[in-house]
Amino acid sequence: MKADLNVIGGRAYIDGSLVDCGISIEGGRIRAIGKEANLPPSDERVSAEGLLILPGLIDAHVHLRDMALSYKEDFHSGTASAICGGFTTVLDMPNTVPPTDSPSRLLEKMEAARGKILSNVGFHGMMTSDLDDLRGMAELGIFSLKIFMDRCDWPGEVLERVLSACRDLSLPATFHAERAPRDLGRGAKLGGDMGDFLRAHDPRLEISAVEEVIDLVGRTGVRGHICHISLPESVDRLRSSPIGRAITCEATPHHLLLSREAYAKLGGLAMTVPPLRSPEDARGLREELLRCRIDIVASDHAPHSNEEKLRGSIWEVPPGIPGLETTFPLLFTLVAKGDLPLRKVVDSLSSKPAKLFGINGRGEIREGFAADLILVDPRSEYILDSSKFRSKAKYSPFDGWRVKGRVVETIVNGEVVMDRGEIIGKPGIGALLRPSR
Ligand code: DOR
Ligand code: ZN
Ligand code: ZN
């Protein structure tokens, strides 16, 4: 029987190494992997001559916004940004307006996304102390319950009760592990510069939040994941505790590659929380990634409008950096320079997030798995330019960086959705995902 599509002539990333082979796709899945002569015939072919065939990337931390925040990003623009950046699956964060904090709001979000998405999308749920809402969201299929420790004012026993309920539901808890910013008093509020922003987000606020996560996980037995870890010292606290070793964590490209020195030049455009730290911290994080003490890389794609990011008062600039279209080329450039092995980059952006969050049947090139693939030109060099982003957020602290490695084609559920920067997929081609636990 004929296959729907054969991808041939490239080198595919299979079980950690690059293999000369072709891939046959049928019914949205990988039907066969092998030499072209051994593949089932197909009328449709994609040539991957000179290209790498990698598993479609998975970003476990994305703010797709939509609804009342559609002016920042919506399901269509956010997933267009994803497929241009090589991400075939993204997990959406719940701090939207309205927040994803009940079954009805989750259903509302799923409905809003259904006909618009170009990549696969799953949802995280927003912290709620209503255990019926929590159970309802878990049943509908959220990938985690997100705890924003910077804005959680529940008494300790409430947080423990919620996390114990997550444990009983086999639902992971993801933590924004930073305590509420320090109050610098009236003077700083009226004026305020980047120094004040950094003082308000003292590193100790992250380290003590990480310690609290270790404590909470120890007491409740919930599966814990720490988002956007920004200090090697936080990683150290985590990995030097027996309970902490079972907690997974992620790092973003901006915390891995930028430091607070970027604020002098970029001001609000580089503002994010947790903030950019010292150059030594960024270097330390890259080492932790290399040593496997950081589990995955996630973009924390957090789009805002340019007007918002360019506001005069730092307290009025919303923190967040769009990252879907820069994450892969930035990391692949480290591979090209010999700073990171290809395996580390690909696994941290595909098979590992799939395993951590229970995204079954995706994240690897394997027979029977979903046909989510990207073709990458490893020799293409270019300059990052946010004015060309598909995201509505047309700014980036990485503007002007020379990178190597271009995603030239993206295949989602067996369909070519992006070809050389052009979006050819139909909205709705992405699947709404539920975890398998
Ligand atoms: O920089 C950030 N932006 N950090 C967060 O925790 C939230 C995010 C956003 O939603 O914009
Ligand atoms: Zn966060
Ligand atoms: Zn975030």
Coordinates of C-alpha atoms and ligand atoms in Angstrom, one line a residue:
M1 CA 0.0 0.0 0.0
K2 CA 1.2 3.5 -0.8
A3 CA 2.4 5.9 1.9
D4 CA 1.1 9.4 2.0
L5 CA 4.5 11.1 2.0
N6 CA 8.1 10.0 1.9
V7 CA 10.9 12.2 3.2
I8 CA 14.1 11.1 1.6
G9 CA 17.7 11.8 1.1
G10 CA 18.5 13.3 4.6
R11 CA 20.2 12.3 7.8
A12 CA 17.6 11.5 10.5
Y13 CA 18.2 11.8 14.2
I14 CA 17.3 8.3 15.5
D15 CA 18.1 7.0 19.0
G16 CA 20.7 9.7 19.6
S17 CA 22.6 9.6 16.3
L18 CA 22.3 10.7 12.7
V19 CA 21.5 8.0 10.2
D20 CA 21.2 8.2 6.4
C21 CA 17.7 7.1 5.8
G22 CA 14.2 8.0 4.6
I23 CA 10.9 8.2 6.5
S24 CA 7.5 7.1 5.3
I25 CA 4.5 8.7 6.6
E26 CA 0.9 7.5 6.6
G27 CA -2.2 8.6 8.4
G28 CA -0.2 11.2 10.3
R29 CA 2.2 8.7 11.7
I30 CA 5.7 7.4 10.9
R31 CA 5.0 4.1 9.1
A32 CA 8.6 3.1 8.2
I33 CA 12.2 4.2 8.5
G34 CA 14.8 2.9 6.1
K35 CA 16.7 3.1 2.9
E36 CA 14.7 4.7 0.1
A37 CA 14.5 1.4 -1.8
N38 CA 13.0 -0.4 1.2
L39 CA 10.3 2.3 1.9
P40 CA 6.7 1.8 0.7
P41 CA 6.1 3.8 -2.5
S42 CA 4.5 7.2 -2.3
D43 CA 3.3 9.8 -4.8
E44 CA 4.4 12.6 -2.5
R45 CA 8.1 13.1 -1.7
V46 CA 10.0 15.7 0.2
S47 CA 13.7 15.9 -0.5
A48 CA 15.9 16.3 2.5
E49 CA 19.1 16.3 0.5
G50 CA 21.8 18.0 2.6
L51 CA 19.4 18.5 5.5
L52 CA 19.0 17.0 9.0
I53 CA 15.7 15.4 9.8
L54 CA 15.0 16.0 13.5
P55 CA 12.0 15.1 15.7
G56 CA 9.5 18.0 15.8
L57 CA 10.5 20.1 18.9
I58 CA 8.4 20.3 22.0
D59 CA 8.2 23.4 24.1
A60 CA 6.8 22.8 27.5
H61 CA 6.6 26.5 28.5
V62 CA 4.8 28.8 26.1
H63 CA 2.4 31.7 26.7
L64 CA 0.0 31.6 23.7
R65 CA -2.3 34.2 25.3
D66 CA -5.4 34.6 23.0
M67 CA -8.8 35.7 24.4
A68 CA -8.6 39.1 26.1
L69 CA -4.8 39.2 25.5
S70 CA -5.1 38.5 21.7
Y71 CA -3.4 41.8 21.0
K72 CA -0.2 40.2 22.4
E73 CA -0.6 36.8 20.7
D74 CA -3.3 34.4 19.7
F75 CA -3.5 30.7 19.0
H76 CA -2.9 31.2 15.3
S77 CA 0.0 33.7 15.6
G78 CA 1.6 31.8 18.5
T79 CA 1.5 28.4 16.8
A80 CA 2.7 30.0 13.5
S81 CA 5.6 31.2 15.5
A82 CA 6.1 27.7 16.9
I83 CA 6.2 25.9 13.5
C84 CA 8.6 28.5 12.1
G85 CA 10.9 27.9 15.0
G86 CA 10.7 24.1 14.6
F87 CA 8.3 23.4 17.5
T88 CA 5.5 21.0 16.5
T89 CA 4.1 20.8 20.1
V90 CA 3.7 23.5 22.7
L91 CA 2.3 23.5 26.2
D92 CA 0.4 26.7 26.9
M93 CA 0.6 28.5 30.2
P94 CA -2.5 29.4 32.2
N95 CA -1.9 33.0 33.2
T96 CA -4.3 34.3 30.6
V97 CA -7.3 36.6 30.8
P98 CA -9.4 34.8 31.9
P99 CA -7.0 32.3 33.6
T100 CA -7.2 28.6 32.9
D101 CA -8.3 27.8 36.5
S102 CA -11.5 25.7 36.1
P103 CA -12.9 23.0 33.8
S104 CA -15.2 25.4 32.0
R105 CA -12.4 27.9 31.3
L106 CA -10.2 25.1 30.1
L107 CA -13.0 23.9 27.7
E108 CA -13.4 27.5 26.6
K109 CA -9.7 27.7 25.8
M110 CA -9.7 24.4 24.0
E111 CA -12.6 25.6 21.8
A112 CA -10.9 28.9 21.1
A113 CA -7.8 27.0 20.0
R114 CA -9.4 24.2 18.0
G115 CA -9.7 25.7 14.6
K116 CA -6.7 28.0 14.8
I117 CA -3.7 26.0 15.7
L118 CA -0.9 25.1 13.4
S119 CA 1.1 23.0 15.9
N120 CA -0.1 20.6 18.6
V121 CA -1.1 22.3 21.8
G122 CA -1.6 21.1 25.3
F123 CA -2.5 23.1 28.4
H124 CA -1.2 23.7 31.9
G125 CA -3.8 24.6 34.5
M126 CA -3.7 27.6 36.8
M127 CA -3.3 27.1 40.6
T128 CA -6.6 26.9 42.3
S129 CA -7.5 25.9 45.9
D130 CA -10.9 24.6 44.7
L131 CA -10.2 20.8 44.5
D132 CA -13.3 20.1 42.4
D133 CA -12.0 22.5 39.8
L134 CA -8.6 20.9 40.0
R135 CA -10.0 17.4 39.6
G136 CA -12.2 18.6 36.7
M137 CA -9.2 20.1 34.9
A138 CA -7.1 17.0 35.5
E139 CA -9.9 14.9 33.9
L140 CA -10.1 17.1 30.9
G141 CA -6.3 16.7 30.5
I142 CA -4.1 19.4 31.8
F143 CA -0.3 18.7 31.7
S144 CA 0.4 20.2 35.1
L145 CA -0.9 22.6 37.7
K146 CA 1.1 25.8 37.6
I147 CA 2.0 27.4 40.9
F148 CA 3.1 31.0 40.6
M149 CA 5.0 31.4 43.9
D150 CA 5.5 35.1 43.3
R151 CA 1.7 35.6 43.6
C152 CA 0.6 32.8 45.8
D153 CA -0.6 34.0 49.2
W154 CA -2.3 30.8 50.4
P155 CA -1.4 29.6 53.9
G156 CA 1.1 26.7 53.8
E157 CA -1.5 24.1 54.6
V158 CA -3.7 25.1 51.6
L159 CA -0.7 24.8 49.2
E160 CA 0.1 21.4 50.8
R161 CA -3.5 20.2 50.3
V162 CA -3.6 21.3 46.7
L163 CA -0.2 19.6 46.0
S164 CA -1.4 16.4 47.7
A165 CA -4.5 16.4 45.5
C166 CA -2.2 16.7 42.5
R167 CA -0.2 13.7 43.7
D168 CA -3.4 11.7 44.1
L169 CA -4.4 12.7 40.5
S170 CA -0.8 11.9 39.2
L171 CA -0.7 15.5 38.0
P172 CA 2.7 17.2 38.0
A173 CA 3.0 20.6 39.6
T174 CA 5.1 23.2 37.7
F175 CA 6.6 26.0 39.8
H176 CA 7.4 29.6 38.9
A177 CA 10.0 29.5 41.7
E178 CA 10.6 33.0 42.8
R179 CA 9.1 34.7 45.8
A180 CA 7.2 38.0 45.5
P181 CA 9.5 40.9 44.5
R182 CA 10.9 42.9 47.3
D183 CA 9.2 46.2 48.1
L184 CA 11.7 48.9 47.5
G185 CA 9.6 51.7 48.9
R186 CA 8.1 54.8 47.5
G187 CA 11.2 56.4 46.1
A188 CA 12.0 53.5 43.8
K189 CA 8.3 53.2 42.8
L190 CA 8.1 56.7 41.5
G191 CA 11.4 56.7 39.7
G192 CA 13.1 53.3 39.3
D193 CA 15.7 52.0 37.0
M194 CA 17.0 48.6 35.9
G195 CA 19.1 48.4 39.1
D196 CA 15.9 48.7 41.1
F197 CA 14.2 46.0 39.0
L198 CA 17.2 43.7 39.7
R199 CA 17.1 44.6 43.5
A200 CA 13.4 43.8 43.6
H201 CA 14.2 40.4 42.1
D202 CA 17.1 39.5 44.3
P203 CA 18.6 36.0 43.6
R204 CA 17.8 35.0 47.1
L205 CA 14.1 35.1 46.2
E206 CA 14.6 32.3 43.7
I207 CA 16.9 30.2 45.9
S208 CA 14.5 30.3 48.9
A209 CA 11.6 29.5 46.6
V210 CA 13.5 26.4 45.2
E211 CA 14.1 25.3 48.8
E212 CA 10.4 25.7 49.5
V213 CA 9.6 23.5 46.5
I214 CA 12.0 20.8 47.8
D215 CA 10.2 21.0 51.1
L216 CA 6.7 20.9 49.6
V217 CA 7.6 18.0 47.3
G218 CA 9.1 16.1 50.2
R219 CA 6.0 16.6 52.3
T220 CA 3.4 15.8 49.6
G221 CA 5.1 13.4 47.1
V222 CA 3.9 15.4 44.2
R223 CA 5.9 15.3 40.9
G224 CA 7.5 18.7 40.8
H225 CA 9.0 20.7 37.9
I226 CA 10.8 24.0 38.3
C227 CA 10.3 26.5 35.4
H228 CA 13.0 28.8 34.0
I229 CA 15.7 28.2 36.6
S230 CA 18.1 31.2 36.4
L231 CA 20.9 30.5 38.9
P232 CA 23.5 27.7 39.1
E233 CA 23.1 27.9 42.8
S234 CA 19.4 27.0 42.5
V235 CA 20.4 23.9 40.5
D236 CA 22.9 23.1 43.1
R237 CA 20.4 23.3 45.9
L238 CA 18.1 21.0 43.9
R239 CA 20.7 18.4 43.0
S240 CA 22.3 18.2 46.4
S241 CA 19.1 17.1 48.1
P242 CA 17.8 13.6 47.7
I243 CA 14.3 14.9 47.2
G244 CA 15.5 17.7 44.9
R245 CA 17.1 15.1 42.6
A246 CA 13.6 13.8 41.7
I247 CA 12.5 17.3 40.8
T248 CA 13.0 18.3 37.2
C249 CA 13.9 21.7 35.9
E250 CA 14.1 23.8 32.8
A251 CA 16.3 26.6 31.5
T252 CA 15.5 29.2 28.9
P253 CA 17.8 30.4 26.1
H254 CA 17.8 33.9 27.6
H255 CA 19.0 32.7 31.0
L256 CA 21.6 30.5 29.3
L257 CA 23.0 33.1 26.9
L258 CA 22.3 36.6 28.2
S259 CA 23.2 38.5 31.3
R260 CA 22.0 41.6 33.1
E261 CA 24.4 43.6 31.0
A262 CA 21.8 43.4 28.3
Y263 CA 19.6 45.8 30.2
A264 CA 21.9 48.7 29.6
K265 CA 21.4 48.4 25.9
L266 CA 17.9 46.9 25.6
G267 CA 16.1 48.1 28.7
G268 CA 12.5 46.8 28.9
L269 CA 12.9 44.6 25.8
A270 CA 15.1 42.3 27.8
M271 CA 13.0 42.4 31.0
T272 CA 11.8 39.0 32.1
V273 CA 11.2 37.3 35.4
P274 CA 13.2 35.8 36.9
P275 CA 15.6 38.5 35.6
L276 CA 18.8 38.0 33.6
R277 CA 21.6 37.4 36.0
S278 CA 25.4 37.7 35.9
P279 CA 27.6 36.4 33.0
E280 CA 29.0 33.8 35.4
D281 CA 25.5 32.6 36.2
A282 CA 24.7 32.2 32.5
R283 CA 28.0 30.3 32.0
G284 CA 27.2 28.2 35.1
L285 CA 23.8 27.3 33.7
R286 CA 25.3 26.2 30.4
E287 CA 27.6 23.9 32.4
E288 CA 24.6 22.5 34.4
L289 CA 22.8 21.8 31.1
L290 CA 25.9 20.0 29.8
R291 CA 26.2 18.0 33.1
C292 CA 22.5 16.9 32.8
R293 CA 21.6 18.7 36.0
I294 CA 19.1 20.7 34.0
D295 CA 16.6 18.5 32.3
I296 CA 15.1 20.4 29.5
V297 CA 15.2 23.7 27.6
A298 CA 12.0 25.7 27.2
S299 CA 11.5 29.1 25.5
D300 CA 9.2 30.7 28.1
H301 CA 7.8 32.5 25.0
A302 CA 6.1 35.4 26.7
P303 CA 4.9 37.9 24.1
H304 CA 3.9 41.5 24.8
S305 CA 3.2 44.4 22.5
N306 CA 6.1 46.7 21.5
E307 CA 4.3 49.6 23.1
E308 CA 4.2 47.8 26.4
K309 CA 7.9 46.8 26.3
L310 CA 9.0 50.4 25.4
R311 CA 7.2 52.1 28.3
G312 CA 9.2 54.7 30.2
S313 CA 8.7 53.4 33.7
I314 CA 10.2 50.0 34.4
W315 CA 7.4 49.1 36.7
E316 CA 4.9 49.5 33.8
V317 CA 6.9 47.2 31.4
P318 CA 5.4 43.7 31.5
P319 CA 8.2 41.1 31.8
G320 CA 8.6 38.5 29.1
I321 CA 10.6 37.6 26.0
P322 CA 9.2 35.9 22.8
G323 CA 11.4 32.9 22.2
L324 CA 9.8 30.4 19.8
E325 CA 11.6 31.6 16.7
T326 CA 15.0 32.0 18.3
T327 CA 15.4 29.0 20.7
F328 CA 16.4 26.4 18.2
P329 CA 18.9 28.5 16.1
L330 CA 20.5 29.8 19.2
L331 CA 21.1 26.3 20.6
F332 CA 22.0 24.8 17.3
T333 CA 24.7 27.6 17.0
L334 CA 26.2 26.3 20.3
V335 CA 26.3 22.8 18.6
A336 CA 28.0 24.3 15.5
K337 CA 30.6 25.9 17.8
G338 CA 31.3 22.7 19.6
D339 CA 30.0 24.0 22.9
L340 CA 27.1 21.5 23.2
P341 CA 26.6 18.1 21.7
L342 CA 23.7 17.8 19.1
R343 CA 22.2 15.1 21.3
K344 CA 21.9 17.4 24.3
V345 CA 20.1 20.0 22.3
V346 CA 17.7 17.7 20.5
D347 CA 16.8 15.6 23.5
S348 CA 16.3 18.6 25.7
L349 CA 13.9 19.9 23.2
S350 CA 12.0 16.8 22.1
S351 CA 12.2 13.3 23.8
K352 CA 12.8 14.7 27.3
P353 CA 9.9 17.2 27.6
A354 CA 7.7 14.4 26.0
K355 CA 8.7 12.0 28.8
L356 CA 8.5 14.6 31.6
F357 CA 5.0 15.7 30.7
G358 CA 3.5 12.4 29.4
I359 CA 3.3 13.5 25.7
N360 CA 3.1 9.9 24.5
G361 CA 4.0 8.9 20.9
R362 CA 5.8 12.2 20.1
G363 CA 9.3 13.6 20.6
E364 CA 11.2 10.9 18.7
I365 CA 11.5 9.6 15.2
R366 CA 10.2 6.1 15.6
E367 CA 7.8 3.9 13.7
G368 CA 4.3 4.3 15.0
F369 CA 5.0 7.7 16.5
A370 CA 3.3 10.9 15.2
A371 CA 4.9 12.3 12.1
D372 CA 6.1 15.5 13.7
L373 CA 9.4 16.3 12.0
I374 CA 11.6 19.3 11.1
L375 CA 14.2 19.6 8.3
V376 CA 17.2 21.7 9.3
D377 CA 19.9 23.1 7.1
P378 CA 22.9 22.8 9.4
R379 CA 25.0 25.1 7.2
S380 CA 22.7 28.1 6.8
E381 CA 24.0 31.2 8.6
Y382 CA 21.9 34.2 9.2
I383 CA 21.1 37.2 11.5
L384 CA 18.2 37.0 13.9
D385 CA 15.6 39.6 13.0
S386 CA 12.5 40.0 15.2
S387 CA 10.8 42.2 12.6
K388 CA 10.3 38.9 10.6
F389 CA 8.7 37.0 13.4
R390 CA 5.4 35.3 12.9
S391 CA 4.7 36.0 16.5
K392 CA 2.8 39.3 17.1
A393 CA 5.7 40.3 19.5
K394 CA 8.3 41.8 17.1
Y395 CA 11.1 42.3 19.5
S396 CA 14.0 40.1 20.8
P397 CA 17.1 40.6 22.9
F398 CA 18.8 38.4 20.4
D399 CA 18.2 40.7 17.4
G400 CA 21.4 41.0 15.4
W401 CA 22.9 37.7 16.6
R402 CA 24.5 35.6 13.9
V403 CA 23.2 32.1 14.1
K404 CA 23.8 28.8 12.3
G405 CA 21.1 26.2 11.6
R406 CA 17.8 27.0 9.9
V407 CA 14.5 25.2 10.2
V408 CA 13.5 24.9 6.5
E409 CA 10.5 22.7 6.8
T410 CA 8.1 21.6 9.5
I411 CA 5.8 18.6 9.4
V412 CA 3.0 18.3 11.9
N413 CA 0.9 15.1 12.1
G414 CA 2.2 14.1 8.7
E415 CA 1.4 17.4 6.9
V416 CA 3.9 19.9 5.7
V417 CA 2.9 23.1 7.5
M418 CA 5.9 25.3 7.0
D419 CA 8.2 25.4 3.9
R420 CA 11.1 27.8 3.8
G421 CA 9.4 30.4 6.0
E422 CA 6.1 30.1 4.2
I423 CA 3.1 28.8 6.2
I424 CA 1.3 26.3 4.1
G425 CA -0.6 24.4 6.8
K426 CA -4.3 25.0 7.4
P427 CA -5.3 26.3 10.8
G428 CA -6.6 23.5 12.8
I429 CA -4.0 21.0 11.6
G430 CA -2.6 20.9 15.1
A431 CA -4.0 18.4 17.6
L432 CA -5.3 19.3 21.1
L433 CA -3.3 17.1 23.3
R434 CA -4.0 15.4 26.6
P435 CA -1.4 13.7 28.7
S436 CA -1.2 9.9 29.1
R437 CA -0.5 9.0 32.7
Ligands
DOR1 O1 8.8 37.1 32.3 C1 7.7 36.5 32.5 N1 6.6 36.7 31.7 N2 7.6 35.7 33.6 C2 6.4 35.2 34.0 O2 6.4 34.5 35.0 C3 5.2 35.5 33.3 C4 5.5 35.8 31.9 C5 4.3 36.4 31.1 O3 3.2 35.8 31.2 O4 4.5 37.4 30.4
ZN2 ZN 7.3 32.0 35.2
ZN3 ZN 6.3 31.7 31.6

